[in-house]
Short mmCIF file of C-alpha atoms in Angstrom, two decimals:
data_model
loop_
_atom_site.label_atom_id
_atom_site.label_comp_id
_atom_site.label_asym_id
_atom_site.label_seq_id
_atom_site.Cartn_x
_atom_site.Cartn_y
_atom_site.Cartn_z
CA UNK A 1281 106.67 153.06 34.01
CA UNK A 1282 110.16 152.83 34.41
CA UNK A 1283 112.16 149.83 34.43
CA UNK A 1284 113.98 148.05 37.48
CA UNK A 1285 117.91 149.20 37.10
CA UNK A 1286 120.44 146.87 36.81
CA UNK A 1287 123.21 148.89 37.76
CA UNK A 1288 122.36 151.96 40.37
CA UNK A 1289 123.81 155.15 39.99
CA UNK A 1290 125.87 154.81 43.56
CA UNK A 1291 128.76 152.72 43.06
CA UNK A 1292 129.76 153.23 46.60
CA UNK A 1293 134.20 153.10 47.04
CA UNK A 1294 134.18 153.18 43.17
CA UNK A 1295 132.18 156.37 42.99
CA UNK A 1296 135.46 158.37 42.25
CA UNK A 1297 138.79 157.90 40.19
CA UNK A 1298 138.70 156.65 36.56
CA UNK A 1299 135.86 154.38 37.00
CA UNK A 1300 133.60 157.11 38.56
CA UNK A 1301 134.62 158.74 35.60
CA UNK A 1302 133.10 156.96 33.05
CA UNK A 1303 130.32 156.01 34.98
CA UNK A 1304 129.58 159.87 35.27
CA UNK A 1305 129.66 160.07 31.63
CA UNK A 1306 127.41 157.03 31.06
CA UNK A 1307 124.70 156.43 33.47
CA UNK A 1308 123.15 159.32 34.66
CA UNK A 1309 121.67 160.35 30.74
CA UNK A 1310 120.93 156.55 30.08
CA UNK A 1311 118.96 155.79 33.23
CA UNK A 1312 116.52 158.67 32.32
CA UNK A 1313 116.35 156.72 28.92
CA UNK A 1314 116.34 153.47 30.35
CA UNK A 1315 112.30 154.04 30.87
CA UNK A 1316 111.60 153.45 27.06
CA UNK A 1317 110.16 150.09 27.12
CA UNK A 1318 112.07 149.71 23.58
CA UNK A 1319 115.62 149.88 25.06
CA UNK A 1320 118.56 150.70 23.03
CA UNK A 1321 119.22 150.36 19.45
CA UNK A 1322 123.31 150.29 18.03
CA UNK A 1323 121.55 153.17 15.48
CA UNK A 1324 124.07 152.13 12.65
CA UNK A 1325 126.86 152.56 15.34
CA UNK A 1326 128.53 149.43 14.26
CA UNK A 1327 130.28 148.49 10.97
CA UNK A 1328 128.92 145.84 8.78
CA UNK A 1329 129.52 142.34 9.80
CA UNK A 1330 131.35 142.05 6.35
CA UNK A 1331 134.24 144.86 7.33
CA UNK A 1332 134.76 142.75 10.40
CA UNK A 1333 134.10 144.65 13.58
CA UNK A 1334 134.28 111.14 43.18
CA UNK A 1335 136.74 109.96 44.77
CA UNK A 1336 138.84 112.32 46.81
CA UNK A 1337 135.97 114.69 47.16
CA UNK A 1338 134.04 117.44 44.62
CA UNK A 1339 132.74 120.88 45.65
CA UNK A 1340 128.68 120.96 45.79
CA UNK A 1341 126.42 123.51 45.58
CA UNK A 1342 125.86 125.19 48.98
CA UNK A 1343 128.53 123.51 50.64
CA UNK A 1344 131.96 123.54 52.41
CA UNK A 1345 135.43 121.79 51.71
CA UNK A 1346 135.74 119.91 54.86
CA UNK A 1347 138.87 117.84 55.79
CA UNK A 1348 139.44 115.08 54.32
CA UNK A 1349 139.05 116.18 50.60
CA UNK A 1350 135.50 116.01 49.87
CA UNK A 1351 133.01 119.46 49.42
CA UNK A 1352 130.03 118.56 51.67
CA UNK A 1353 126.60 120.22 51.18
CA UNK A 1354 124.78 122.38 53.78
CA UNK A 1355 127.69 124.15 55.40
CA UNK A 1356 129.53 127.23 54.17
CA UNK A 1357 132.66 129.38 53.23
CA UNK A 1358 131.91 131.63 56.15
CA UNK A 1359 128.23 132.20 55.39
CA UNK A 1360 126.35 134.30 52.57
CA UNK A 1361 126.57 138.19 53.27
CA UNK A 1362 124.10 140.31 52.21
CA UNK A 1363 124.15 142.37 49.42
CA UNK A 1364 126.64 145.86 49.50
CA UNK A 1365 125.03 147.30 46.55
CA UNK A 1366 126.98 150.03 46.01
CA UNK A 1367 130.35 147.54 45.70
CA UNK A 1368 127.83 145.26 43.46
CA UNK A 1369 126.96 148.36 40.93
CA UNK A 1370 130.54 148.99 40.83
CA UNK A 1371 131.56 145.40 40.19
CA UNK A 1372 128.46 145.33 37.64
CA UNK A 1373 129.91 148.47 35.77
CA UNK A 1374 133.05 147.35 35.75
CA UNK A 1375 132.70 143.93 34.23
CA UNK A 1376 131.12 145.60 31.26
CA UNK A 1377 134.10 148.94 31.11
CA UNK A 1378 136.59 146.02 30.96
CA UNK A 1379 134.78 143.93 28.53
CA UNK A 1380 134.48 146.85 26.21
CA UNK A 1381 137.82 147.40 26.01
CA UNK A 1382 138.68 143.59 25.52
CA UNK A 1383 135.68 143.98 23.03
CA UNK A 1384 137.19 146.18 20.92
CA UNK A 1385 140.69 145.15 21.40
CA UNK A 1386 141.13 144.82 17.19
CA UNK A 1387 139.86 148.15 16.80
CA UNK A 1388 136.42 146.60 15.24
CA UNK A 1389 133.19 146.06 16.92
CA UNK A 1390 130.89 143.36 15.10
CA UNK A 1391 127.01 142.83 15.26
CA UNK A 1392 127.84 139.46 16.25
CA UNK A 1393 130.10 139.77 19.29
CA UNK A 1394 127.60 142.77 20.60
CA UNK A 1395 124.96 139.85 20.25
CA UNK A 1396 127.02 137.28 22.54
CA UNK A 1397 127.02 139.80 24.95
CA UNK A 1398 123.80 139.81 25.26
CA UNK A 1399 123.11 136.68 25.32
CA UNK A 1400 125.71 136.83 28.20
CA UNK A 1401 124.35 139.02 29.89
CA UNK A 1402 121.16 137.14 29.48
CA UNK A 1403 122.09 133.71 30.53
CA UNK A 1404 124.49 135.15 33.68
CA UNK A 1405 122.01 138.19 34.75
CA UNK A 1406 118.91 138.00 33.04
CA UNK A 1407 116.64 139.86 31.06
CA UNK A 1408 116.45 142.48 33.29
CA UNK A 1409 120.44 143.26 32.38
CA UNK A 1410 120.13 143.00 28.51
CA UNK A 1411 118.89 146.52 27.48
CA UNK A 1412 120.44 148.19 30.17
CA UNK A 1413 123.63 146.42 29.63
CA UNK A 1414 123.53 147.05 26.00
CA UNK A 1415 123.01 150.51 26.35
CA UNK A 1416 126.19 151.06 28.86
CA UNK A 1417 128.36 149.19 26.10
CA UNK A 1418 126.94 151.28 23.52
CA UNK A 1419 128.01 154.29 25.24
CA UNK A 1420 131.05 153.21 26.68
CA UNK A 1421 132.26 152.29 22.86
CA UNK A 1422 131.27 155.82 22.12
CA UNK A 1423 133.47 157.31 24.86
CA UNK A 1424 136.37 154.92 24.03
CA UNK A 1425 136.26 156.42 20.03
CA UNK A 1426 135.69 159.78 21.57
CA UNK A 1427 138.63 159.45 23.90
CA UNK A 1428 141.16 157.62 21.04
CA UNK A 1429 140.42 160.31 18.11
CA UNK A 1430 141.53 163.20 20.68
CA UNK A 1431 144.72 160.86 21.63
CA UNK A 1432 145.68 157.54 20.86
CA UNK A 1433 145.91 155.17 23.77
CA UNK A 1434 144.42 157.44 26.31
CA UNK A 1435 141.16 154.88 26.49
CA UNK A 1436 143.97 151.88 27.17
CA UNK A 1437 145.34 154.30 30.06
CA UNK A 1438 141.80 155.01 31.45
CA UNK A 1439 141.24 151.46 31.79
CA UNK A 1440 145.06 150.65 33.38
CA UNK A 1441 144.00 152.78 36.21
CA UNK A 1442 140.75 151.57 36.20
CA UNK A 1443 142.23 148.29 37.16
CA UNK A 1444 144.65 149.68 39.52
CA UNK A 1445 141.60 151.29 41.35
CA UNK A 1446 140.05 147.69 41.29
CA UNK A 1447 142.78 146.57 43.02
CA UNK A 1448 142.80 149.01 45.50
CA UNK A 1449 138.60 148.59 46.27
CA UNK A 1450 137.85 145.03 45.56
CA UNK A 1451 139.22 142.10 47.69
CA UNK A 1452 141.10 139.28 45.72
CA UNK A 1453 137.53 136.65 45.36
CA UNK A 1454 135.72 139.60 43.93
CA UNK A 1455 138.50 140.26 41.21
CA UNK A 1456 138.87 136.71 40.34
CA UNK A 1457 135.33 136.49 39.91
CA UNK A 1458 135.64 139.71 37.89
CA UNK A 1459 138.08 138.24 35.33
CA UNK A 1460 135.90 135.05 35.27
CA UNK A 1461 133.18 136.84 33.76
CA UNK A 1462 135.43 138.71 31.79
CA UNK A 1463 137.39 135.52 30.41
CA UNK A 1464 133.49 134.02 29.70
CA UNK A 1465 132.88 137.44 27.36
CA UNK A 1466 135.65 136.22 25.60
CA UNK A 1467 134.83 132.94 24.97
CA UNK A 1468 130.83 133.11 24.08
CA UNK A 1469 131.16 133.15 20.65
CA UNK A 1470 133.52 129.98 20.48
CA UNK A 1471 136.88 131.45 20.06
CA UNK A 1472 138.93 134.26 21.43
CA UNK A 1473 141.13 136.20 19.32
CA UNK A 1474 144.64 137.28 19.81
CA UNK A 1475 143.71 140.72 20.80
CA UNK A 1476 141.48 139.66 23.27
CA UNK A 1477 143.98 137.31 24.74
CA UNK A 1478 146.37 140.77 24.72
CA UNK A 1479 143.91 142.47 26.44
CA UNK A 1480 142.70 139.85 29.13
CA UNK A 1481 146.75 139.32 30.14
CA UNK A 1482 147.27 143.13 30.22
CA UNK A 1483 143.56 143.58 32.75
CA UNK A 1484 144.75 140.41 34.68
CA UNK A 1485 148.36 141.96 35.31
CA UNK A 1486 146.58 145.39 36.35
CA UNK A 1487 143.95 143.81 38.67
CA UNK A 1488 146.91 142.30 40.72
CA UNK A 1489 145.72 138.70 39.20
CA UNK A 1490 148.28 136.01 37.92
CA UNK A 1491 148.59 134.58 34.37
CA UNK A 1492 147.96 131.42 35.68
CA UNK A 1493 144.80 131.98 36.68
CA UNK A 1494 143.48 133.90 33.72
CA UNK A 1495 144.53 130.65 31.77
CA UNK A 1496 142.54 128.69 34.37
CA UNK A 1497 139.42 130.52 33.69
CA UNK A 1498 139.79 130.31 29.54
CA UNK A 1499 140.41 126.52 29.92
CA UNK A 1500 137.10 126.42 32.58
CA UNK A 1501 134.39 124.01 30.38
CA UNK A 1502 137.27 121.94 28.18
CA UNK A 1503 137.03 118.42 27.91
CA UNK A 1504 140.88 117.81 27.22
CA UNK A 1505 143.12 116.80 29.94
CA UNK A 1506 146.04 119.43 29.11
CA UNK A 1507 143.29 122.01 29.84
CA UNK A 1508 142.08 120.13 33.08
CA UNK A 1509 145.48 120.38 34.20
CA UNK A 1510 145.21 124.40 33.47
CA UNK A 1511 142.11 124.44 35.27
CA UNK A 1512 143.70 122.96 38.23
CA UNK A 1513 147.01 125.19 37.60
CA UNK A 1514 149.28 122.98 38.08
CA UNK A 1515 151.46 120.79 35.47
CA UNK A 1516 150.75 117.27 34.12
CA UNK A 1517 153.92 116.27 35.85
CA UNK A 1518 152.49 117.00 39.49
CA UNK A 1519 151.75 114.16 41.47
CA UNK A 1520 148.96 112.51 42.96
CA UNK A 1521 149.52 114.75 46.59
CA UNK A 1522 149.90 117.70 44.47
CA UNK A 1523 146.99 117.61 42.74
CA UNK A 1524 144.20 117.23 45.40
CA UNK A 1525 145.82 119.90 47.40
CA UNK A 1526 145.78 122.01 44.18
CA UNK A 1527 141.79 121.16 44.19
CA UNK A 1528 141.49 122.11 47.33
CA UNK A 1529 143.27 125.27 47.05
CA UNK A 1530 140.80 126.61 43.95
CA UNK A 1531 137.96 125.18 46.34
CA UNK A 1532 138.91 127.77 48.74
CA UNK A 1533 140.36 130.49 46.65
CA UNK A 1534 137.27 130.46 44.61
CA UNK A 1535 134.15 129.11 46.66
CA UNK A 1536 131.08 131.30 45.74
CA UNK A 1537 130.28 132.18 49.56
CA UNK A 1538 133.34 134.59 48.81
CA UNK A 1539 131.23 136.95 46.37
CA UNK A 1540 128.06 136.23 47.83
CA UNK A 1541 128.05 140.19 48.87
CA UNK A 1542 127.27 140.95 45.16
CA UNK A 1543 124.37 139.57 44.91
CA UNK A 1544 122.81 135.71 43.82
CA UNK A 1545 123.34 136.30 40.21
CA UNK A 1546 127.45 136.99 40.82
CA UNK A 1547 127.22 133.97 42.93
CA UNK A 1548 125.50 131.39 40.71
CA UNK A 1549 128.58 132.43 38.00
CA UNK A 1550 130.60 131.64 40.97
CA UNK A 1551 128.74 128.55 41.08
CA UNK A 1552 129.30 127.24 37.62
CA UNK A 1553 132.44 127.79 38.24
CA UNK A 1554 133.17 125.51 40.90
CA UNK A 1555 130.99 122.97 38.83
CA UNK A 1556 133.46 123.34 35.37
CA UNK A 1557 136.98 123.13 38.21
CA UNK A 1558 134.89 119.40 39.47
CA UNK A 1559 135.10 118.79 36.31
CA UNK A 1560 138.27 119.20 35.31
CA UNK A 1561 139.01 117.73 38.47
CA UNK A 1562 137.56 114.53 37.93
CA UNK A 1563 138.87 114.61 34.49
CA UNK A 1564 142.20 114.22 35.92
CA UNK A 1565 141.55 112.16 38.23
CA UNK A 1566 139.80 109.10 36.17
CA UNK A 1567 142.90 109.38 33.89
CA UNK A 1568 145.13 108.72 37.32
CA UNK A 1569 142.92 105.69 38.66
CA UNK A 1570 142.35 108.25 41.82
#
């Protein structure tokens, strides 16, 4: 019996251009596959692991920034949408296109860093997402070393206009939310490496996204106040004013209702989000006697 898809074949406005693409070359012989109850295996695709490879207010789940600074539960950013599942396959396919190439941004794939994204995909998606996701990556790395031994930097191009079509197709929440997920990729297995850094700065600029933001997002979960203050994107120097209406501003620039259109598992990452921003939030705003 076959198993419930994680990503559909339609990937509605991103059907065509560079992400339509790829998708062309991956999905359509995996989702026959995808019925094996084993799944995928890498099938000695990778190298060996040795070779390297509250005062002034919070946001609260299910609720609204109202005036006055505080995030109220029970009301809404303009309501939860249903799902457009062709923009939420896209989205889906996307996240894990962009996280190959970050992925492989040394050049090396290890056992280990294929394992935290599963384990990714596992906590953010479920268990329904692990094989299938692994099996996209899988062949997405094979199409990237296809692609690079017929000419160098032609996957790196692929995935520059695969950004710029992002741009074009998904509104601003839905990209932020994008390079949220990809900025957690990065940091599952406890660090993130140069090269990934490289490659998250060089998505963020394509995708129409500001530095300042991606550095939000890798500082999202930090305990230290230098990275609250990142979180917040402002500078230690701001004052008092400054730095509620800088909550306020991620509250609305980033309140889950906003991706709610692809689907309850985008939205709960949305979720945590908003949780790790209270955070550093109140982080900041113990140290100011706020």
């Amino acid at each position: 019996m076959a198993k419930a898809k994680w990503i559909g074949g339609f990937l509605g406005l991103l059907s065509g251009g560079p992400i339509g693409a790829l998708a062309g070359f991956v999905l359509g012989a995996l989702f026959d596959r995808l019925t094996d109850d084993n799944g995928f295996s890498a099938g000695g695709y990778f190298e060996s692991e040795n070779e390297g490879y509250s005062s002034g207010g919070s946001y609260s789940s299910g609720g609204s920034y109202s005036s006055g600074g505080s995030y109220s539960s029970g009301g809404s950013y303009g309501g939860s949408a249903g799902v457009d599942y062709g923009t939420r396959n896209g989205f889906l396919f996307s996240m894990l296109t962009l996280a190959s190439y970050i992925i492989r941004a040394d050049g090396k794939i290890m056992h280990s860093e294929m394992e935290t994204m599963r384990t990714f995909l596992r906590q953010n998606f479920g268990q329904a997402a692990v094989d299938e996701g692994n099996a996209i990556m899988l062949k997405l790395f094979e199409r990237q070393k296809q692609m690079e031994a017929q000419s160098a930097g032609s996957y790196r191009q692929v995935i520059i206009e695969a950004c710029q079509q992002l741009r074009r197709v998904l509104n601003r929440p839905q990209r932020l939310q994008l390079l949220q997920l990809l900025a957690m990729v990065a940091k599952a297995d406890g660090r993130v490496a140069q090269e990934e850094i490289r490659a998250l700065r060089e998505v963020t600029v394509q995708l129409g996204l500001d530095e300042s933001e991606l550095n939000s997002m890798l500082n999202l979960g930090a305990t230290t106040l230098d990275a609250a203050y990142a979180v917040l994107e402002i500078d230690p120097s701001a004052t008092d004013d400054e730095v509620k209406a800088a909550y306020k501003r991620l509250v609305v620039k980033h309140h889950p209702d906003r991706v709610a259109s692809l689907g309850e598992d985008v939205r709960a990452a949305a979720e945590k989000k908003m949780r790790e921003i209270n955070e550093a939030k109140e982080l900041i705003y113990k140290a100011r006697g706020l």
